[in-house]
Coordinates of C-alpha atoms in Angstrom, one line a residue:
X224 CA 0.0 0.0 0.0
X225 CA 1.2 3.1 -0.8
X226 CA 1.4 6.3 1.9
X227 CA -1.8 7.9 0.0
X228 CA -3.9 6.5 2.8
X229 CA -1.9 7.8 5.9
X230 CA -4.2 7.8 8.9
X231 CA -6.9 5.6 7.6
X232 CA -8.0 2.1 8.5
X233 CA -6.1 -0.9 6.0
X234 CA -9.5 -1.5 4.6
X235 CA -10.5 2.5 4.4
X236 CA -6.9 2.9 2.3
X237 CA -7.4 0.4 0.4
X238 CA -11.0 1.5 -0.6
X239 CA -9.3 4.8 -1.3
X240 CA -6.6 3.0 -3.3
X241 CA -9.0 1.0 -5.6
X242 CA -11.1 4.5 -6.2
X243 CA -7.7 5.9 -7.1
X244 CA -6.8 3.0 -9.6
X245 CA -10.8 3.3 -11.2
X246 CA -10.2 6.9 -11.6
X247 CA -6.4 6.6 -13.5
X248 CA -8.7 4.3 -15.9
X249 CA -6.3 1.3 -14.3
X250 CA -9.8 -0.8 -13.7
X251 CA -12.7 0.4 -16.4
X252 CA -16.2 -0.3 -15.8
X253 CA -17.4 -4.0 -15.5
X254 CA -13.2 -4.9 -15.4
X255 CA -13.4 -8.2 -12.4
X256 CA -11.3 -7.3 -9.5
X257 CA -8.6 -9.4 -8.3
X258 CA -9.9 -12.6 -5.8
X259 CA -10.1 -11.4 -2.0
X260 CA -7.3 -13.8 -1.6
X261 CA -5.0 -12.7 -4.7
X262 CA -5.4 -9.4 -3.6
X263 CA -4.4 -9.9 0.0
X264 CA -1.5 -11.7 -1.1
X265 CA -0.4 -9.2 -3.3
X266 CA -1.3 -6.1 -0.9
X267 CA 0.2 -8.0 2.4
X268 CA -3.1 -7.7 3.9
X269 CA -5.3 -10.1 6.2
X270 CA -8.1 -11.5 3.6
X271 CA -11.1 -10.5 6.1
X272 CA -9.7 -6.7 5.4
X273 CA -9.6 -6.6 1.4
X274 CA -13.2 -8.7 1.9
X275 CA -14.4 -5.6 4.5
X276 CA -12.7 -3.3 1.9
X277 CA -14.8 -4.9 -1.1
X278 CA -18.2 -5.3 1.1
X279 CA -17.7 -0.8 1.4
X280 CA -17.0 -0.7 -2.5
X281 CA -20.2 -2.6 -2.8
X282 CA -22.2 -0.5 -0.6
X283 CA -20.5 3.0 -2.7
X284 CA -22.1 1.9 -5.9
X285 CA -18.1 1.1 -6.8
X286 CA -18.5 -2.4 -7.7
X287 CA -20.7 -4.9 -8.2
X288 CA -20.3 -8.8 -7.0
X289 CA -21.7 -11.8 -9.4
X290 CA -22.6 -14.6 -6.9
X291 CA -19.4 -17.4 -8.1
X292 CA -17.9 -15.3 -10.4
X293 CA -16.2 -12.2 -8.8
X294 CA -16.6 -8.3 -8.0
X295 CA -16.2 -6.3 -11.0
X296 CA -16.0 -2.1 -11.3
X297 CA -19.4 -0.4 -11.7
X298 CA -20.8 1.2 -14.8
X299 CA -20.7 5.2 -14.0
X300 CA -24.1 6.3 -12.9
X301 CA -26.0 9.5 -13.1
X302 CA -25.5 10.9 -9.6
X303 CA -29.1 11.1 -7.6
X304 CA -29.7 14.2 -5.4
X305 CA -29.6 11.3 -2.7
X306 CA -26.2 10.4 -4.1
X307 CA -25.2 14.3 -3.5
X308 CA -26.2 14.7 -0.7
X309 CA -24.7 11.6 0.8
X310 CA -21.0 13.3 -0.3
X311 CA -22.0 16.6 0.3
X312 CA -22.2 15.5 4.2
X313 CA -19.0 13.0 4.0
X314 CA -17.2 16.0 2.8
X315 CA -18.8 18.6 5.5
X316 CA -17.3 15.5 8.0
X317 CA -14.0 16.1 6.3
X318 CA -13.9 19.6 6.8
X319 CA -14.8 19.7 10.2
X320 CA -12.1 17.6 11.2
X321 CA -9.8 19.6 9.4
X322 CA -11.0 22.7 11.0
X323 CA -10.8 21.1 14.5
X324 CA -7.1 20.3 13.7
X325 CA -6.4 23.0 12.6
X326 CA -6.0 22.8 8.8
X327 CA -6.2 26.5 6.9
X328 CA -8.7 27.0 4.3
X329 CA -5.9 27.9 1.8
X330 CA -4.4 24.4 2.5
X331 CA -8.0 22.2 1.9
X332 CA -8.2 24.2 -1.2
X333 CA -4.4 23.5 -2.5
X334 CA -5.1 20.1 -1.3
X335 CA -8.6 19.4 -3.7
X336 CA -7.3 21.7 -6.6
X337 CA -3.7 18.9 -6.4
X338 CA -6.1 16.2 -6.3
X339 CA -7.9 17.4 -9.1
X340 CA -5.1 17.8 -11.2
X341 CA -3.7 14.1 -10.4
X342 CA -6.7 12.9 -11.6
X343 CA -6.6 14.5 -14.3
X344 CA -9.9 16.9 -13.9

């Protein structure tokens, strides 16, 4: 695992990571995931954290799971005002803990506008 996911459960960077690898185009939509076991093999993790990690991708509308045959990447949907909402308030969350620690304005905005521009928006 890479240091992108400093401060976060195993499973939570990993979820992170796997978003990250969808949105460099590295998995494209309806692309099968690696095996719960191939992946914690190949990420040195404990299988019940890349299956926690999956069951959370599920749950975000990231993947998909096909009883036998795997968990594969998620067409993109039309956001619902449900949808907005839902990441409206994760991201209110986000900013209130960075306030509380102390985090500047100026630095959340460097920090979205770098983001942006890694993914290539």
């Amino acid at each position: 695992m890479n240091n992108s996911g400093q401060g976060l459960a195993y499973y939570e960077a990993l979820v992170l990571k796997i978003k990250q690898q969808i949105l460099a185009g590295v998995y494209e939509p309806n692309d099968k995931l690696p095996s719960v076991r191939e992946l914690a093999v190949a990420e040195s993790l404990n299988p019940n954290t890349v299956a926690k990690a999956y069951k959370q991708l599920e749950q975000d509308g990231v993947l998909y799971v096909q009883p036998g045959k795997g968990s594969f990447v998620s067409p993109p949907q039309d956001e619902t005002a449900a949808q907005t909402q839902k990441m409206a308030a994760k991201f209110n969350q986000l900013l209130v803990e960075a306030h509380i620690a102390g985090v500047s304005k100026r630095q959340v905005l460097d920090w979205v506008e770098a983001e942006y521009k890694e993914m290539g928006k």
